[in-house]
Coordinates of C-alpha atoms in Angstrom, one line a residue:
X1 CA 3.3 11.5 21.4
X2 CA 2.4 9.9 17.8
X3 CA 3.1 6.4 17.0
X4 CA 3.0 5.1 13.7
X5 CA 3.2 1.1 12.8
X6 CA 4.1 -0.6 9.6
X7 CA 3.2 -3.9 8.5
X8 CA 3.3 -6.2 5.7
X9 CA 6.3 -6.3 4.4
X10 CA 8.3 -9.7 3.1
X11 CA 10.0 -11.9 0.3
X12 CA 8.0 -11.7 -2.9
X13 CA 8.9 -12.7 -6.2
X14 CA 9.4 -10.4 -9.2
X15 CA 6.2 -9.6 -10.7
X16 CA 4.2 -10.1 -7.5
X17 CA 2.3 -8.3 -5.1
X18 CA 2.5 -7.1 -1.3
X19 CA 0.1 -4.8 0.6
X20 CA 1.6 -2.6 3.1
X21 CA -0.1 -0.7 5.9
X22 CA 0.1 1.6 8.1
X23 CA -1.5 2.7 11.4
X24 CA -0.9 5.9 13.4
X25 CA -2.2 6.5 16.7
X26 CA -1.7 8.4 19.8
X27 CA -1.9 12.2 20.9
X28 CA -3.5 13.0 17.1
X29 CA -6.0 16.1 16.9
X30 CA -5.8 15.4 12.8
X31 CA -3.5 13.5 10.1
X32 CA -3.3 16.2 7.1
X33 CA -0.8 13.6 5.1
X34 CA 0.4 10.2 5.3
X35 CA 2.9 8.6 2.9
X36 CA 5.0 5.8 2.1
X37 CA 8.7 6.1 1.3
X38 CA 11.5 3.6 1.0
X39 CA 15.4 3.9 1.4
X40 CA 17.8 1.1 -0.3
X41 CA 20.9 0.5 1.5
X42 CA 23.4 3.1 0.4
X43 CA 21.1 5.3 -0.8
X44 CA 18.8 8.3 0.7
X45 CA 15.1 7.7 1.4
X46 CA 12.8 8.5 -1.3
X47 CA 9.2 9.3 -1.6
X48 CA 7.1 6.5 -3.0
X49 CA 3.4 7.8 -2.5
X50 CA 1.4 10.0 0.0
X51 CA -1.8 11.0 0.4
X52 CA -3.6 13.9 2.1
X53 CA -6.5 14.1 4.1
X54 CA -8.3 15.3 1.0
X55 CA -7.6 12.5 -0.9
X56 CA -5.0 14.2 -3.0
X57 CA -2.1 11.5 -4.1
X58 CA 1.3 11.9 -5.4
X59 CA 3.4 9.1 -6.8
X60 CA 7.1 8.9 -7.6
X61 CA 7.8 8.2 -11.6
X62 CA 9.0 4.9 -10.9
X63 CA 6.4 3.3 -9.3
X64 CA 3.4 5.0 -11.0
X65 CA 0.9 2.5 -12.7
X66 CA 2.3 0.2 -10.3
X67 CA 1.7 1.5 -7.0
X68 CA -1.6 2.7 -5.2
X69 CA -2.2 4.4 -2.0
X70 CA -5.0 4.5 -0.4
X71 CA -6.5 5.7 3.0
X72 CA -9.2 5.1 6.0
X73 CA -9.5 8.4 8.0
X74 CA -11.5 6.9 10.6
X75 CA -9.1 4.8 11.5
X76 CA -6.1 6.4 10.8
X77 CA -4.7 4.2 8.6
X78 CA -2.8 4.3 5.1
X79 CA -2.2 1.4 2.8
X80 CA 0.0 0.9 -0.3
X81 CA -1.1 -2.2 -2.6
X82 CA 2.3 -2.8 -4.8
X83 CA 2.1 -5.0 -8.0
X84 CA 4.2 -5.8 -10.6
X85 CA 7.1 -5.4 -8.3
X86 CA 10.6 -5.7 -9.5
X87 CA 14.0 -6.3 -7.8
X88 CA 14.6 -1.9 -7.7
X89 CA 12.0 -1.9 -4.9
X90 CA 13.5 -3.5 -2.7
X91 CA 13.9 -2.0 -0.1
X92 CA 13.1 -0.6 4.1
X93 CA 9.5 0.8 3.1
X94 CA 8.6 3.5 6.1
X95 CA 5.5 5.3 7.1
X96 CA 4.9 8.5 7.7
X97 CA 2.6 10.9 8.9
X98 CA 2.2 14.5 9.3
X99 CA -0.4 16.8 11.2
X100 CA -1.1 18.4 14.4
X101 CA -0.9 16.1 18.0
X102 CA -4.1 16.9 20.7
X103 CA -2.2 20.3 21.7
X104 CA -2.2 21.3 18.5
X105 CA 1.4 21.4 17.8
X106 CA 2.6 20.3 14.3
X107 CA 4.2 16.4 14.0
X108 CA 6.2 14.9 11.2
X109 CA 6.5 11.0 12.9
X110 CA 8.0 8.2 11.0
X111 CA 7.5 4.4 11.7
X112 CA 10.4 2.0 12.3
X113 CA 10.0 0.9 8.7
X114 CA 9.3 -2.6 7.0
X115 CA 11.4 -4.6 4.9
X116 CA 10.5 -5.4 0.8
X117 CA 12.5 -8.3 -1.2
X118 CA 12.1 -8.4 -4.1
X119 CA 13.6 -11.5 -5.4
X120 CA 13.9 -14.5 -7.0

């Protein structure tokens, strides 16, 4: 079993910041990628940013120059620092995380999610 824990979502105004993150624990043997992504109501979850356990990042178009994602292995933790936000990302922000659990079977685990308002 794999648990994965957002946190620090909230209201922020447009052209602010917020700093998500993200901490997965439990049966892990290794986290090969972890990743934010965000769903809007009425519309389908989309990737935002992940990381691998190499370091290698990958941004959606909208949110590039914007967004970083950033990682602490040790501690199995991913963060997402998010500046100059506007109203189109608001949204439920989730976690997740993909690698193998302590019996070396594959996981894909998601967190509950956090919520970002962007508003005014």
């Amino acid at each position: 079993q794999v648990q994965v824990v957002e946190s620090g979502g909230g209201l922020v105004q447009p052209g602010g910041s917020l700093r998500l993150s993200c901490a997965a624990s439990g049966n892990i043997f290794r986290i090969n990628r972890m990743g934010w992504y965000r769903q809007a109501p009425g519309k389908q979850r989309d990737l935002v940013a992940t990381i691998t356990s190499g370091g290698s990042t990958n941004y959606a178009d909208s949110v590039k120059g914007r967004f970083t994602i950033s990682r602490d292995n040790a501690k199995n933790r991913v963060y997402l620092q998010m500046n100059a936000l506007k109203p189109e990302d608001t949204a439920v922000y989730s976690c997740n995380a993909v690698g193998l659990t302590t019996t070396l079977e594959g996981y894909d685990y998601w967190g509950q999610g956090t919520q970002v308002t962007v508003s005014s």
